[in-house]
CSV table of C-alpha atoms and ligand atoms in Angstrom, one decimal:
chain,number,residue,atom,x,y,z
G,442,MET,CA,-0.6,-11.3,27.7
G,443,GLU,CA,1.9,-11.3,25.0
G,444,GLN,CA,5.7,-11.6,25.7
G,445,ARG,CA,7.0,-11.8,22.2
G,446,VAL,CA,8.4,-8.6,20.6
G,447,VAL,CA,7.6,-7.6,17.1
G,448,GLY,CA,10.0,-5.9,14.7
G,449,VAL,CA,8.8,-3.8,11.9
G,450,LEU,CA,10.6,-2.9,8.8
G,451,GLY,CA,9.7,0.7,8.2
G,452,ALA,CA,8.3,3.4,10.4
G,453,GLY,CA,6.1,5.5,8.3
G,454,GLN,CA,2.2,6.1,8.7
G,455,LEU,CA,1.4,2.3,8.4
G,456,GLY,CA,3.9,1.5,11.0
G,457,ARG,CA,2.3,4.4,13.2
G,458,MET,CA,-1.1,2.9,13.0
G,459,PHE,CA,0.4,-0.6,13.6
G,460,VAL,CA,2.0,0.7,16.7
G,461,GLU,CA,-1.2,2.0,17.9
G,462,ALA,CA,-3.0,-1.2,17.5
G,463,ALA,CA,-0.2,-3.2,19.1
G,464,ALA,CA,0.1,-0.7,22.1
G,465,ARG,CA,-3.7,-1.6,23.0
G,466,LEU,CA,-2.7,-5.3,23.1
G,467,ASN,CA,0.3,-4.5,25.1
G,468,VAL,CA,2.6,-5.9,22.4
G,469,GLN,CA,6.1,-4.3,22.2
G,470,VAL,CA,7.3,-3.1,18.8
G,471,ARG,CA,10.6,-2.3,17.7
G,472,LEU,CA,11.2,-0.3,14.4
G,473,LEU,CA,13.7,0.1,11.7
G,474,ASP,CA,13.9,3.2,9.7
G,475,VAL,CA,15.9,6.2,9.0
G,476,GLY,CA,16.2,8.8,11.8
G,477,ASP,CA,14.6,9.0,15.1
G,478,THR,CA,11.5,11.0,14.3
G,479,ALA,CA,9.9,8.7,11.7
G,480,PRO,CA,6.1,8.7,12.3
G,481,ALA,CA,6.0,5.5,14.0
G,482,LYS,CA,8.9,6.1,16.2
G,483,GLN,CA,7.5,9.4,17.5
G,484,ILE,CA,4.7,7.5,19.3
G,485,ASN,CA,6.5,4.5,20.5
G,486,TYR,CA,8.8,5.4,23.4
G,487,LEU,CA,11.3,2.6,23.8
G,488,PRO,CA,14.4,3.3,25.9
G,489,GLY,CA,16.8,0.8,26.8
G,490,PRO,CA,18.8,0.5,30.0
G,491,ASP,CA,21.2,3.3,29.0
G,492,GLY,CA,18.1,5.7,28.3
G,493,LYS,CA,18.8,5.6,24.5
G,494,SER,CA,16.0,4.5,22.0
G,495,GLN,CA,16.0,0.8,21.2
G,496,HIS,CA,14.7,1.5,17.7
G,497,ILE,CA,17.0,1.1,14.9
G,498,ASP,CA,18.3,4.1,12.8
G,499,GLY,CA,18.8,2.9,9.4
G,500,SER,CA,17.1,1.8,6.0
G,501,PHE,CA,14.8,-1.1,5.9
G,502,ALA,CA,16.6,-2.2,2.7
G,503,ASP,CA,20.0,-2.5,4.6
G,504,PRO,CA,20.9,-6.2,5.3
G,505,GLU,CA,23.0,-5.4,8.3
G,506,LYS,CA,20.2,-3.3,9.9
G,507,ILE,CA,17.6,-6.0,9.2
G,508,ARG,CA,19.9,-8.5,11.0
G,509,GLU,CA,20.4,-6.1,14.0
G,510,LEU,CA,16.7,-5.8,14.3
G,511,ALA,CA,16.1,-9.4,13.9
G,512,SER,CA,18.5,-10.3,16.7
G,513,GLN,CA,16.3,-8.2,19.1
G,514,VAL,CA,12.8,-9.4,18.3
G,515,ASP,CA,10.7,-12.6,18.0
G,516,VAL,CA,8.6,-11.8,15.0
G,517,LEU,CA,9.3,-9.7,12.0
G,518,THR,CA,6.9,-7.9,9.7
G,519,ILE,CA,6.9,-5.1,7.1
G,520,GLU,CA,5.0,-1.8,6.6
G,521,ILE,CA,6.5,-1.4,3.1
G,522,GLU,CA,7.4,-4.1,0.6
G,523,HIS,CA,10.6,-2.5,-0.7
G,524,VAL,CA,12.8,-4.2,1.8
G,525,ASP,CA,15.6,-6.7,1.4
G,526,ALA,CA,13.6,-10.0,1.2
G,527,THR,CA,16.9,-12.1,0.8
G,528,GLN,CA,18.2,-11.0,4.1
G,529,LEU,CA,14.7,-11.7,5.7
G,530,GLN,CA,14.9,-15.2,4.4
G,531,LYS,CA,18.6,-15.4,5.8
G,532,VAL,CA,17.5,-14.3,9.3
G,533,LEU,CA,14.7,-16.8,9.3
G,534,ASP,CA,17.1,-19.7,8.0
G,535,ASP,CA,19.6,-18.6,10.8
G,536,LYS,CA,16.7,-18.6,13.4
G,537,LEU,CA,17.3,-15.1,14.5
G,538,VAL,CA,13.6,-14.8,14.7
G,539,ASP,CA,10.6,-17.4,15.1
G,540,ALA,CA,8.8,-16.0,12.1
G,541,VAL,CA,8.8,-13.5,9.3
G,542,HIS,CA,5.2,-12.5,8.2
G,543,PRO,CA,4.4,-12.5,5.3
G,544,LEU,CA,7.0,-15.0,4.3
G,545,PRO,CA,10.1,-13.5,2.6
G,546,SER,CA,9.2,-15.5,-0.5
G,547,THR,CA,5.8,-13.7,-0.6
G,548,ILE,CA,7.5,-10.2,-0.2
G,549,ALA,CA,10.0,-11.0,-3.0
G,550,LEU,CA,7.2,-12.2,-5.3
G,551,ILE,CA,5.0,-9.3,-4.6
G,552,GLN,CA,7.7,-6.6,-4.7
G,553,ASP,CA,8.3,-7.5,-8.5
G,554,LYS,CA,5.0,-6.5,-9.9
G,555,TYR,CA,5.9,-8.5,-13.0
G,556,LEU,CA,6.5,-11.6,-11.1
G,557,GLN,CA,3.4,-10.9,-9.0
G,558,LYS,CA,1.4,-10.9,-12.3
G,559,VAL,CA,3.0,-14.1,-13.5
G,560,HIS,CA,2.1,-15.7,-10.2
G,561,LEU,CA,-1.5,-14.5,-10.1
G,562,ALA,CA,-2.1,-15.6,-13.9
G,563,ALA,CA,-0.7,-19.0,-13.1
G,564,LYS,CA,-3.4,-19.4,-10.3
G,565,GLY,CA,-6.1,-18.4,-12.8
G,566,LEU,CA,-6.9,-15.0,-11.3
G,567,PRO,CA,-8.4,-12.4,-13.5
G,568,LEU,CA,-5.8,-9.6,-14.8
G,569,ALA,CA,-5.4,-7.0,-17.3
G,570,GLU,CA,-3.2,-8.5,-20.0
G,571,TYR,CA,0.6,-7.8,-19.5
G,572,LEU,CA,3.8,-8.4,-21.1
G,573,ALA,CA,7.7,-8.2,-20.1
G,574,VAL,CA,9.4,-5.3,-21.7
G,575,GLY,CA,12.9,-6.0,-22.8
G,576,PRO,CA,15.3,-8.1,-20.8
G,577,GLU,CA,13.7,-10.4,-18.3
G,578,ASP,CA,16.5,-10.1,-15.9
G,579,MET,CA,18.1,-6.5,-15.6
G,580,SER,CA,20.7,-7.6,-13.3
G,581,LYS,CA,22.2,-9.6,-16.2
G,582,ALA,CA,22.0,-6.8,-18.6
G,583,THR,CA,25.5,-5.3,-18.3
G,584,ASP,CA,25.1,-2.5,-20.9
G,585,ALA,CA,22.4,0.0,-20.0
G,586,SER,CA,22.2,1.7,-23.4
G,587,GLN,CA,21.5,-1.8,-25.1
G,588,ALA,CA,18.8,-2.7,-22.4
G,589,ARG,CA,17.2,0.7,-23.0
G,590,ALA,CA,17.2,0.3,-26.7
G,591,ALA,CA,15.7,-3.3,-26.2
G,592,GLN,CA,13.0,-1.7,-24.0
G,593,ILE,CA,12.1,1.0,-26.4
G,594,GLU,CA,11.8,-1.5,-29.2
G,595,ALA,CA,9.7,-3.8,-27.0
G,596,VAL,CA,7.3,-0.9,-26.0
G,597,SER,CA,6.7,-0.1,-29.8
G,598,GLU,CA,6.2,-3.8,-30.5
G,599,ILE,CA,3.8,-4.3,-27.5
G,600,GLY,CA,1.9,-1.2,-28.8
G,601,LYS,CA,0.9,-3.2,-31.9
G,602,VAL,CA,-0.5,-5.8,-29.7
G,603,PHE,CA,-2.2,-3.9,-26.9
G,604,GLY,CA,-2.9,-0.7,-28.7
G,605,PHE,CA,-2.4,2.7,-27.3
G,606,PRO,CA,-2.5,4.1,-24.6
G,607,LEU,CA,-0.7,1.4,-22.7
G,608,MET,CA,0.5,1.4,-19.2
G,609,LEU,CA,4.4,0.9,-18.8
G,610,LYS,CA,5.4,0.1,-15.3
G,611,SER,CA,8.6,-0.3,-13.3
G,612,ARG,CA,8.7,-3.9,-12.0
G,613,THR,CA,10.1,-2.8,-8.6
G,614,GLN,CA,10.2,0.2,-6.2
G,615,ALA,CA,6.9,1.6,-7.3
G,616,TYR,CA,4.5,3.4,-5.1
G,617,ASP,CA,1.7,6.2,-5.6
G,618,GLY,CA,2.0,5.8,-9.4
G,619,LYS,CA,5.7,6.8,-9.4
G,620,GLY,CA,6.9,4.0,-11.6
G,621,ASN,CA,4.0,4.2,-14.1
G,622,TYR,CA,4.0,5.9,-17.4
G,623,VAL,CA,0.9,6.2,-19.8
G,624,VAL,CA,2.4,5.6,-23.3
G,625,LYS,CA,0.0,7.3,-25.7
G,626,SER,CA,1.9,6.3,-29.1
G,627,ALA,CA,4.8,4.5,-30.3
G,628,ASP,CA,6.7,7.9,-30.5
G,629,GLN,CA,6.6,8.2,-26.7
G,630,ALA,CA,8.3,4.9,-26.1
G,631,ALA,CA,11.8,6.4,-25.6
G,632,GLU,CA,10.7,9.1,-23.2
G,633,ALA,CA,8.7,6.7,-21.3
G,634,VAL,CA,11.6,4.2,-20.9
G,635,ALA,CA,13.9,7.3,-20.1
G,636,ALA,CA,11.5,8.3,-17.2
G,637,LEU,CA,11.3,5.0,-15.7
G,638,GLY,CA,14.9,4.1,-15.2
G,639,ASP,CA,16.5,4.6,-18.4
G,640,GLY,CA,17.7,1.1,-19.1
G,641,LYS,CA,18.6,0.4,-15.6
G,642,ARG,CA,15.2,-0.9,-14.1
G,643,GLY,CA,13.2,-3.8,-15.2
G,644,LEU,CA,9.9,-2.9,-17.0
G,645,TYR,CA,6.6,-4.4,-18.1
G,646,ALA,CA,3.6,-3.2,-19.9
G,647,GLU,CA,-0.1,-3.5,-19.2
G,648,LYS,CA,-2.9,-3.2,-21.4
G,649,TRP,CA,-5.0,-0.1,-20.8
G,650,ALA,CA,-7.9,-0.9,-18.5
G,651,PRO,CA,-10.9,1.5,-19.3
G,652,PHE,CA,-12.2,0.8,-15.9
G,653,GLU,CA,-15.5,2.1,-14.7
G,654,ARG,CA,-14.3,2.3,-11.0
G,655,GLU,CA,-11.3,1.1,-8.9
G,656,VAL,CA,-12.1,-1.3,-6.0
G,657,ALA,CA,-10.0,-2.5,-3.2
G,658,VAL,CA,-10.4,-5.3,-0.6
G,659,MET,CA,-8.3,-5.9,2.4
G,660,VAL,CA,-7.9,-9.4,3.3
G,661,VAL,CA,-6.4,-10.9,6.6
G,662,ARG,CA,-4.5,-14.2,6.4
G,663,SER,CA,-3.7,-16.3,9.5
G,664,ALA,CA,-0.6,-18.3,9.6
G,665,THR,CA,-2.6,-21.5,9.1
G,666,GLY,CA,-4.0,-20.1,5.8
G,667,GLU,CA,-7.5,-18.8,6.9
G,668,VAL,CA,-8.5,-15.9,4.9
G,669,ARG,CA,-11.0,-13.2,5.9
G,670,ALA,CA,-11.9,-10.4,3.5
G,671,TYR,CA,-13.1,-6.8,4.7
G,672,PRO,CA,-15.9,-5.3,2.7
G,673,ALA,CA,-15.0,-4.3,-0.9
G,674,VAL,CA,-14.6,-0.5,-1.1
G,675,GLU,CA,-14.4,2.0,-3.9
G,676,THR,CA,-11.2,3.9,-4.2
G,677,VAL,CA,-10.8,7.0,-6.1
G,678,HIS,CA,-7.3,8.1,-7.4
G,679,LYS,CA,-6.2,11.4,-8.4
G,680,ASN,CA,-2.9,11.7,-10.4
G,681,SER,CA,-2.2,7.9,-9.6
G,682,ILE,CA,-2.6,8.6,-5.7
G,683,CYS,CA,-5.4,7.3,-3.7
G,684,HIS,CA,-7.6,10.2,-2.6
G,685,THR,CA,-10.8,9.0,-1.2
G,686,VAL,CA,-12.2,5.6,-0.3
G,687,PHE,CA,-15.9,4.8,0.2
G,688,ALA,CA,-16.9,1.7,2.2
G,689,PRO,CA,-18.8,-0.5,1.4
G,690,LEU,CA,-18.6,-0.5,-2.5
G,691,ARG,CA,-22.1,0.2,-3.8
G,692,THR,CA,-23.0,-0.9,-7.3
G,693,ALA,CA,-26.2,-1.3,-9.4
G,694,ASP,CA,-25.4,-5.0,-9.5
G,695,PRO,CA,-25.1,-6.1,-5.8
G,696,GLY,CA,-23.1,-9.2,-6.8
G,697,VAL,CA,-20.0,-7.2,-7.5
G,698,GLU,CA,-19.0,-6.6,-3.9
G,699,ALA,CA,-19.2,-10.3,-3.1
G,700,ARG,CA,-17.3,-11.2,-6.2
G,701,ALA,CA,-14.6,-8.6,-5.3
G,702,ARG,CA,-14.3,-10.1,-1.9
G,703,GLN,CA,-14.2,-13.7,-3.4
G,704,ILE,CA,-11.4,-12.8,-5.9
G,705,ALA,CA,-9.4,-11.1,-3.2
G,706,GLU,CA,-9.7,-14.0,-0.8
G,707,GLN,CA,-8.6,-16.5,-3.6
G,708,ALA,CA,-5.7,-14.3,-4.5
G,709,VAL,CA,-4.5,-13.9,-1.0
G,710,ALA,CA,-4.8,-17.7,-0.3
G,711,THR,CA,-2.2,-18.1,-3.0
G,712,PHE,CA,0.5,-16.4,-0.7
G,713,GLY,CA,2.6,-17.8,2.2
G,714,GLY,CA,2.7,-16.2,5.6
G,715,ALA,CA,0.3,-14.4,7.8
G,716,GLY,CA,-0.9,-10.7,8.0
G,717,VAL,CA,-3.1,-8.2,6.1
G,718,PHE,CA,-3.0,-7.9,2.3
G,719,GLY,CA,-4.4,-5.1,0.2
G,720,VAL,CA,-6.0,-6.3,-3.2
G,721,GLU,CA,-6.4,-3.5,-5.7
G,722,MET,CA,-8.8,-4.1,-8.6
G,723,PHE,CA,-10.4,-2.5,-11.7
G,724,LEU,CA,-14.1,-2.8,-12.1
G,725,MET,CA,-14.7,-3.0,-15.8
G,726,PRO,CA,-17.9,-1.7,-17.6
G,727,ASN,CA,-19.0,-5.2,-18.3
G,728,GLY,CA,-19.0,-6.0,-14.6
G,729,GLU,CA,-15.7,-7.9,-14.8
G,730,LEU,CA,-13.2,-7.6,-12.0
G,731,LEU,CA,-9.4,-7.6,-12.8
G,732,ILE,CA,-6.7,-7.4,-10.2
G,733,ASN,CA,-4.4,-4.6,-10.6
G,734,GLU,CA,-1.9,-5.3,-7.8
G,735,ILE,CA,-1.6,-6.7,-4.3
G,736,ALA,CA,0.2,-5.1,-1.3
G,737,PRO,CA,1.5,-7.6,1.3
G,738,ARG,CA,0.7,-5.3,4.2
G,739,PRO,CA,-2.0,-2.9,5.6
G,740,HIS,CA,-3.0,-0.5,2.9
G,741,ASN,CA,-4.2,3.1,2.4
G,742,SER,CA,-7.6,1.7,1.2
G,743,GLY,CA,-8.1,-0.1,4.6
G,744,HIS,CA,-7.4,2.9,6.9
G,745,TYR,CA,-11.1,3.3,7.3
G,746,THR,CA,-11.3,0.0,9.1
G,747,ILE,CA,-9.8,1.8,12.3
G,748,GLU,CA,-13.2,3.6,12.8
G,749,ALA,CA,-15.7,1.5,10.8
G,750,ALA,CA,-14.8,-2.2,11.2
G,751,ASP,CA,-15.1,-4.4,14.2
G,752,THR,CA,-11.2,-5.1,14.1
G,753,SER,CA,-9.0,-2.5,12.2
G,754,GLN,CA,-6.6,-3.9,9.6
G,755,TYR,CA,-3.8,-2.9,12.0
G,756,GLU,CA,-5.0,-4.9,14.7
G,757,ASN,CA,-5.8,-7.8,12.5
G,758,HIS,CA,-2.2,-7.7,11.3
G,759,VAL,CA,-0.9,-7.8,14.8
G,760,ARG,CA,-3.3,-10.7,15.6
G,761,ALA,CA,-2.4,-12.7,12.5
G,762,ILE,CA,1.3,-12.4,12.9
G,763,LEU,CA,1.2,-13.5,16.5
G,764,GLY,CA,-1.1,-16.4,15.7
G,765,LEU,CA,-3.8,-14.8,17.9
G,766,PRO,CA,-7.5,-15.3,16.9
G,767,LEU,CA,-8.4,-13.0,13.9
G,768,GLY,CA,-11.0,-10.5,14.6
G,769,SER,CA,-14.3,-9.9,12.7
G,770,THR,CA,-13.9,-8.0,9.4
G,771,ALA,CA,-17.5,-6.7,9.5
G,772,LEU,CA,-18.4,-3.0,9.3
G,773,LYS,CA,-20.0,-1.8,12.4
G,774,VAL,CA,-21.4,1.3,10.8
G,775,PRO,CA,-23.7,1.6,7.8
G,776,SER,CA,-21.3,3.7,5.7
G,777,ALA,CA,-17.8,5.2,5.9
G,778,ALA,CA,-15.4,7.3,3.8
G,779,MET,CA,-11.7,8.2,4.0
G,780,ILE,CA,-9.9,11.2,2.4
G,781,ASN,CA,-6.2,11.5,2.3
G,782,ILE,CA,-4.4,14.7,3.4
G,783,LEU,CA,-2.0,15.2,0.7
G,784,GLY,CA,0.8,17.7,0.7
G,785,LEU,CA,-0.2,20.8,-1.2
G,786,ALA,CA,3.2,22.2,-2.0
G,787,ASP,CA,6.9,21.6,-1.3
G,788,LEU,CA,7.9,23.1,2.1
G,789,ASP,CA,11.1,24.6,0.8
G,790,LYS,CA,9.3,26.5,-1.9
G,791,ASP,CA,6.2,27.6,0.2
G,792,PRO,CA,6.7,28.2,4.0
G,793,GLU,CA,2.9,27.9,4.3
G,794,ALA,CA,2.8,24.4,2.9
G,795,VAL,CA,2.1,22.6,6.0
G,796,ALA,CA,-0.5,24.9,7.4
G,797,LYS,CA,-2.3,25.0,3.9
G,798,THR,CA,-2.2,21.2,3.8
G,799,LEU,CA,-3.7,20.7,7.2
G,800,VAL,CA,-6.7,22.9,6.5
G,801,PRO,CA,-9.1,20.0,5.9
G,802,GLY,CA,-7.8,18.3,9.0
G,803,VAL,CA,-8.9,21.4,10.9
G,804,VAL,CA,-12.2,21.8,9.3
G,805,SER,CA,-12.8,18.1,10.1
G,806,LEU,CA,-12.6,18.7,13.8
G,807,ASP,CA,-15.9,20.4,13.8
G,808,VAL,CA,-17.7,17.8,11.7
G,809,PRO,CA,-19.5,14.9,13.5
G,810,GLY,CA,-18.5,11.4,12.8
G,811,THR,CA,-15.0,12.3,11.5
G,812,THR,CA,-11.5,11.3,12.9
G,813,CYS,CA,-8.5,13.2,11.8
G,814,HIS,CA,-5.2,11.3,11.7
G,815,LEU,CA,-2.0,13.2,11.3
G,816,TYR,CA,1.2,11.4,10.7
G,817,GLY,CA,3.7,13.7,12.2
G,818,LYS,CA,5.8,14.1,9.0
G,819,THR,CA,8.0,17.1,9.4
G,820,GLY,CA,8.8,17.6,5.7
G,821,CYS,CA,6.0,18.6,3.4
G,822,ARG,CA,6.0,17.7,-0.3
G,823,LYS,CA,3.4,18.2,-3.1
G,824,GLY,CA,1.3,14.9,-3.1
G,825,ARG,CA,3.1,13.5,0.1
G,826,LYS,CA,0.8,11.5,2.4
G,827,MET,CA,0.6,13.8,5.5
G,828,GLY,CA,-2.5,12.4,7.2
G,829,HIS,CA,-6.1,11.2,6.5
G,830,ILE,CA,-9.7,11.8,7.8
G,831,THR,CA,-12.1,8.9,8.3
G,832,ILE,CA,-15.9,9.9,8.3
G,833,VAL,CA,-18.6,7.5,9.4
G,834,GLY,CA,-22.4,8.0,9.3
G,835,GLN,CA,-25.7,6.1,9.4
G,836,SER,CA,-26.2,6.4,5.6
G,837,ASP,CA,-24.1,7.1,2.5
G,838,ALA,CA,-25.9,10.5,2.3
G,839,GLU,CA,-24.8,11.5,5.6
G,840,VAL,CA,-21.3,10.4,5.1
G,841,ARG,CA,-21.2,12.3,1.7
G,842,SER,CA,-22.6,15.5,3.3
G,843,ARG,CA,-20.0,15.3,6.0
G,844,LEU,CA,-17.3,14.7,3.4
G,845,ARG,CA,-18.4,17.7,1.3
G,846,VAL,CA,-17.8,20.0,4.3
G,847,VAL,CA,-14.3,18.6,4.5
G,848,GLU,CA,-13.7,18.8,0.7
G,849,GLU,CA,-14.9,22.6,0.9
G,850,GLY,CA,-12.0,23.1,3.4
G,851,LEU,CA,-9.8,21.4,0.9
G,852,ASP,CA,-10.9,23.7,-2.0
G,853,ARG,CA,-10.4,26.7,0.1
G,854,ALA,CA,-6.8,25.7,1.0
G,855,THR,CA,-6.1,25.0,-2.8
G,856,GLN,CA,-7.5,28.3,-4.0
Z,1588,ATP,P1,0.4,2.1,-5.1
Z,1588,ATP,O1,0.7,3.4,-4.4
Z,1588,ATP,O2,-1.1,1.6,-5.0
Z,1588,ATP,O3,1.3,1.0,-4.7
Z,1588,ATP,P2,1.6,2.0,-7.8
Z,1588,ATP,O4,2.6,3.0,-7.9
Z,1588,ATP,O5,2.1,0.5,-7.4
Z,1588,ATP,O6,0.5,2.4,-6.7
Z,1588,ATP,P3,-0.5,1.0,-9.8
Z,1588,ATP,O7,-1.3,0.6,-8.5
Z,1588,ATP,O8,0.1,0.0,-10.5
Z,1588,ATP,O9,0.7,2.0,-9.2
Z,1588,ATP,O10,-1.1,2.3,-10.5
Z,1588,ATP,C1,-1.6,3.4,-9.9
Z,1588,ATP,C2,-2.9,3.8,-10.7
Z,1588,ATP,O11,-2.8,4.0,-12.1
Z,1588,ATP,C3,-3.9,2.7,-10.5
Z,1588,ATP,O12,-4.7,2.8,-9.2
Z,1588,ATP,C4,-4.9,3.2,-11.7
Z,1588,ATP,O13,-5.6,4.3,-11.3
Z,1588,ATP,C5,-3.9,3.6,-12.7
Z,1588,ATP,N1,-3.5,2.3,-13.5
Z,1588,ATP,C6,-2.7,1.4,-13.2
Z,1588,ATP,N2,-2.6,0.4,-14.1
Z,1588,ATP,C7,-3.5,0.7,-15.1
Z,1588,ATP,C8,-4.0,0.1,-16.4
Z,1588,ATP,N3,-3.5,-1.0,-16.8
Z,1588,ATP,N4,-4.9,0.8,-16.9
Z,1588,ATP,C9,-5.4,1.9,-16.6
Z,1588,ATP,N5,-5.1,2.5,-15.4
Z,1588,ATP,C10,-4.2,2.0,-14.8
Z,1589,MG,MG1,2.0,-0.5,-5.8
Z,1590,MG,MG1,-1.7,0.6,-6.7
């Protein structure tokens, strides 16, 4: 059916699930990431005429490697936003590929969380209040100690406006809360700035959002700009890492779920290029929804769609970037949940780290309605995403009781 070859920057777990979906549609995927055993490469055998793998060994931030991949594929996409967006624009301009999805300009905008906020605010979307911290453009700040001093001063000043605690955030390279610092008082300004790059990285601050819950909505966008939201879900974070997801979102006010979808669709409609986007939101005690951040790719909060939606986020990403008809985003089960399998310890400190970490996965094999996904990561670190389990059921109560069995396995492993 499909002759075009897709290139993906990044070959982690999101790439792995993208490859699974692409394989079912017989779409060939070439991957760029470091090493031959990255999670997505493990399940995508691609020997060339010489018998060697045609995947590329290198960083998705390396301009030369991006060019090499681009010269071998028809359409490029990403599984992570921390790529070289300038080079993506160049390979598009040089016509090495037919398309890059989402657009390099979208990736560049979103990968700087401060510019992302400026963009969303200009479009009238609801956000927690935010302010730049110190120099606007760190690439022009030649003196790191001066930049650091300016950032510390700015945090103290912003504290007078937002109050404390406030959330200090790195503008770029953030994931799993690495890049966030909760500043509880002006006295902590210096340690917060030091922790987040010490005058070498751009920062911004957000007013603390005392949210009632966190909500996420996956949205698929076609190249022609059609947007389709998946149901809103509740996400529960522990130590700033997504831990569990419940689909669909249930609130006393049933209007919240529809409003979350509407805001997510409006936000994604403002970005250029096709593909799936993840919109993270805070549900405030007064019922207001504020956008936290947007990911320009499939997202952890959308893993559940593999088992619980008519079309998974990964298949819809394949369809969107190739201009195929988008699939239905409706739930096909009454209720679903997802729990991440996070590394319980560092492998070099605890030889049992992997075995302990995978206990909930093993337990889940005996629980009806569950599907265990292991990512094939060889190294285990505390908090690292090693796999996830999806649970579906006929009711929220059934899903919760199945989840409880898996969580008991996790409790036993952590004792
Ligand atoms: P991701 O892995 O989702 O990309 P990230 O490193 O980009 O994460 P954020 O999504 O900005 O980080 O924040 C991580 C978590 O920190 C949020 O899910 C939320 O729990 C908390 N958080 C972020 N911003 C605020 C805020 N302004 N007020 C209160 N809590 C916040
Ligand atoms: Mg993020
Ligand atoms: Mg986030």
